[in-house]
Short mmCIF file of C-alpha atoms in Angstrom, two decimals:
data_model
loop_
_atom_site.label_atom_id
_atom_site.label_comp_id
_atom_site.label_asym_id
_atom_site.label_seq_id
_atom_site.Cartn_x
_atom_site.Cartn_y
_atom_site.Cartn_z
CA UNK A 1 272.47 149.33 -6.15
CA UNK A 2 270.46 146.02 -5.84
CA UNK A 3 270.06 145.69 -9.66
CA UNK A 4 274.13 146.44 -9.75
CA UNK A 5 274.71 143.85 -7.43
CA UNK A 6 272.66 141.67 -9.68
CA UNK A 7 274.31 142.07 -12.59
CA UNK A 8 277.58 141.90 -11.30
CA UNK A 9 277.19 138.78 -9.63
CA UNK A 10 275.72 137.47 -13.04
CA UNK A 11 278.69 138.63 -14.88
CA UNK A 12 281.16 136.41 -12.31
CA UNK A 13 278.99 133.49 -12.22
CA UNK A 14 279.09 133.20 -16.27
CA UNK A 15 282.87 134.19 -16.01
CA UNK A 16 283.45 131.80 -13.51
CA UNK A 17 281.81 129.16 -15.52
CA UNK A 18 283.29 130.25 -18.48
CA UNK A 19 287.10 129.85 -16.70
CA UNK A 20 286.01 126.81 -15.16
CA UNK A 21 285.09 125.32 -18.86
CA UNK A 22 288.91 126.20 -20.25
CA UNK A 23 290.85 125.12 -17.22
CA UNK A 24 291.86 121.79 -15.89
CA UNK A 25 288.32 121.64 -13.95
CA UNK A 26 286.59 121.49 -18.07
CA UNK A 27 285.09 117.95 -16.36
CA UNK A 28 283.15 119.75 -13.43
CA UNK A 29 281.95 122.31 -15.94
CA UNK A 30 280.81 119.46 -18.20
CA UNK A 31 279.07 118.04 -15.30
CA UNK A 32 277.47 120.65 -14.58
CA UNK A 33 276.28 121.27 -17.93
CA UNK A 34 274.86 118.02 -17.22
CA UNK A 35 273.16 118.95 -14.28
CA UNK A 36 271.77 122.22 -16.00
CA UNK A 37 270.13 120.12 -18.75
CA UNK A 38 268.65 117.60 -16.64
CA UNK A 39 267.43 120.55 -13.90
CA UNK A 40 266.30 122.76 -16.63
CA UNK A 41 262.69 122.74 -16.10
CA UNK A 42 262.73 123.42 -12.05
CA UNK A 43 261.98 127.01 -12.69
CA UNK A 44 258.99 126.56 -14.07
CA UNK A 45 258.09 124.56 -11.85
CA UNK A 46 258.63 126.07 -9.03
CA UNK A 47 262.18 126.06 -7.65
CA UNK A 48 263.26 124.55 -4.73
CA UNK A 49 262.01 126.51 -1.86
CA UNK A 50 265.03 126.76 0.89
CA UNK A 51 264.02 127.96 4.00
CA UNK A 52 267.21 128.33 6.08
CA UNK A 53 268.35 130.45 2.45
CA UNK A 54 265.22 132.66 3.09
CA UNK A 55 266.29 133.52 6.94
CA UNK A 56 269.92 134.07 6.86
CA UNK A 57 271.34 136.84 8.78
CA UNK A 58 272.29 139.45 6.10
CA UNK A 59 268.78 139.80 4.68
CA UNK A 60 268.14 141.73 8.48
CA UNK A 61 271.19 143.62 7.03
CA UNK A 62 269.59 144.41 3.86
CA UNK A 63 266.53 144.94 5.06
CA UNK A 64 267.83 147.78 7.20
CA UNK A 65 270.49 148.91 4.49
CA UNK A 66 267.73 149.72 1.67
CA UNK A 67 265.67 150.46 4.27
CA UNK A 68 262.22 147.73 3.92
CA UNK A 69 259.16 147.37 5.41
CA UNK A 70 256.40 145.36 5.18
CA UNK A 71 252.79 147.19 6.14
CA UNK A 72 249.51 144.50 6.76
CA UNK A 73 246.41 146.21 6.21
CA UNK A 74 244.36 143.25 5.84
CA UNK A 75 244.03 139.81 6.89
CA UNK A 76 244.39 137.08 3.86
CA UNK A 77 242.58 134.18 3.15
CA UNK A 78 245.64 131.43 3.11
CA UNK A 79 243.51 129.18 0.84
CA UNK A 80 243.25 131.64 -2.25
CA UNK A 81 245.41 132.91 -4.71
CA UNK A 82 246.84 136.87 -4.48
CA UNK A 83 248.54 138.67 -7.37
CA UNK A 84 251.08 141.14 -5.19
CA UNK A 85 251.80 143.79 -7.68
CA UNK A 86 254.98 146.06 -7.72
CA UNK A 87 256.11 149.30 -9.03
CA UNK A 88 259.25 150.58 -10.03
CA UNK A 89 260.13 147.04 -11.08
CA UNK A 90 263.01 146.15 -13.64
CA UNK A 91 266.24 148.07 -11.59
CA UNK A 92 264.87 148.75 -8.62
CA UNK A 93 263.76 145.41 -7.38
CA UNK A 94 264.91 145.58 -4.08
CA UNK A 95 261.82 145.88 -2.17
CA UNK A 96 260.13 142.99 -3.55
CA UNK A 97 263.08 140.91 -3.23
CA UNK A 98 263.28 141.85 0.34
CA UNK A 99 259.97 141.41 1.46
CA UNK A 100 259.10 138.45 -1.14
CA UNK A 101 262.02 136.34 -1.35
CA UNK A 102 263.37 136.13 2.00
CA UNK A 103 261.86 136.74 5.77
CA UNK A 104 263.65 140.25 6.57
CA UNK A 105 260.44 141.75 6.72
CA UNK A 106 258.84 138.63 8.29
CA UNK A 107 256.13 137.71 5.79
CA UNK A 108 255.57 134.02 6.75
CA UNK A 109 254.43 135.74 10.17
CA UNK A 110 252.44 138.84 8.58
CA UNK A 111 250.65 136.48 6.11
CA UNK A 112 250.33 132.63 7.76
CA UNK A 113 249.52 130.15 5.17
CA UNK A 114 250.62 131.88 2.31
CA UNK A 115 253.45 131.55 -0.17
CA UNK A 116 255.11 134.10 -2.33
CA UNK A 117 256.69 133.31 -5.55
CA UNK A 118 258.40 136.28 -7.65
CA UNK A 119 258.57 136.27 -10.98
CA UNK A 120 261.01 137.50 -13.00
CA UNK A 121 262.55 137.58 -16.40
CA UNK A 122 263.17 134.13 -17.78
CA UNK A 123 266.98 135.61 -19.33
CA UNK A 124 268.76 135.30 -15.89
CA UNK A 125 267.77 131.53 -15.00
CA UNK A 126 269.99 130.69 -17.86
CA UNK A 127 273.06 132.32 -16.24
CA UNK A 128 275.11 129.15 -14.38
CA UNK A 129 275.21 128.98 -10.26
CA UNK A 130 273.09 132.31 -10.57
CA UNK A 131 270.56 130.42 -11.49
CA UNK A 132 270.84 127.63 -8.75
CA UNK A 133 270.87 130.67 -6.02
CA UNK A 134 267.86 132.04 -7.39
CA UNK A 135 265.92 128.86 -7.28
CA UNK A 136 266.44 128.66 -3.60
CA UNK A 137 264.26 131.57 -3.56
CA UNK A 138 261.42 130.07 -5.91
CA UNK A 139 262.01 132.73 -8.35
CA UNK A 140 260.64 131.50 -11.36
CA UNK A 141 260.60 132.62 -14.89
CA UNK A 142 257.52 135.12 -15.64
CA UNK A 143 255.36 133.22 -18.26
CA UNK A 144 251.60 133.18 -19.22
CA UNK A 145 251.80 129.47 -18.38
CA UNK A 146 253.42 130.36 -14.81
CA UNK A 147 250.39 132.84 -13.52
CA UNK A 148 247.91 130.70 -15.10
CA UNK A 149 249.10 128.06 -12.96
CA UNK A 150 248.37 129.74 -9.67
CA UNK A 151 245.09 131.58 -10.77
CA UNK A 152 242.06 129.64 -11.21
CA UNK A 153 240.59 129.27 -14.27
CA UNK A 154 238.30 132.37 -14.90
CA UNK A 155 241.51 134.47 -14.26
CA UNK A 156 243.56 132.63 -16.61
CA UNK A 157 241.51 133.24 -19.52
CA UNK A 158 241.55 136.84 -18.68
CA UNK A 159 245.76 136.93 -18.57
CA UNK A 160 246.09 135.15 -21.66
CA UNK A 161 244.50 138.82 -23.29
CA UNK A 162 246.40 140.86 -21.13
CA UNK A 163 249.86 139.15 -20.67
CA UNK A 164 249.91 138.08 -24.82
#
């Protein structure tokens, strides 16, 4: 349902663009083709982390809807790195959405110090507006170059083998 939701809101974005581009608004979508090719390298680099995006009031809703939890069995050093792994991913994303990308679950409280970043395939930050709400989220495009940049160096030379 998540992934539908997705993709549907993908296909109105790029339709939305798209009508915007043939209408008498072409010079706002020009403009913002402007703004995508000057912006194009902020998901690489991170996003831009919203906060107030993170803790609005229908991510409680979602949480509850799907239904999400998120269970702390051990305390986390804030000043290293963590690889939180995931499984189903691809269309059933949900959870790590949910407990990842926004505070439903609370994870700024569970794990103090800490910052979580998903990653996910570099296709949909080239879909217009979507991309702009994703950012918010610092979603970023999955890359060798992206983990390498949060692991320190013995674990990047091990990713370049496995990732490649």
């Amino acid at each position: 349902l998540f992934s539908l939701f997705c993709v549907s809101v993908t296909q109105f974005c790029l339709a939305a663009f798209v009508l915007l581009a043939v209408s008498d608004w072409w010079i706002a979508a020009l403009l913002y083709a402007g703004w995508l090719w000057l912006d194009w390298d902020t998901p690489t680099s991170g996003g831009r982390r919203c906060h107030w995006v993170r803790k609005w009031s229908v991510w409680r809703h979602f949480r509850d809807y799907f239904p999400l939890e998120l269970v702390k069995t051990v305390d986390l050093d804030p000043t290293q790195n963590y690889i939180f792994g995931f499984h189903p991913h691809g269309v059933l994303v949900a959870g790590a959405f949910g407990n990842f990308c926004t505070e439903a679950t609370g994870f700024s409280r569970l794990f103090p110090g800490l910052r979580s970043h998903l990653l996910m395939l570099p296709f949909w930050f080239r879909v217009p507006f979507f991309r702009d709400y994703i950012i918010f989220y610092w979603i970023s495009p999955i890359s060798i170059n992206k983990i390498s940049q949060w692991l320190p160096q013995l674990i990047k030379i091990s990713f370049k083998y496995i990732c490649c």
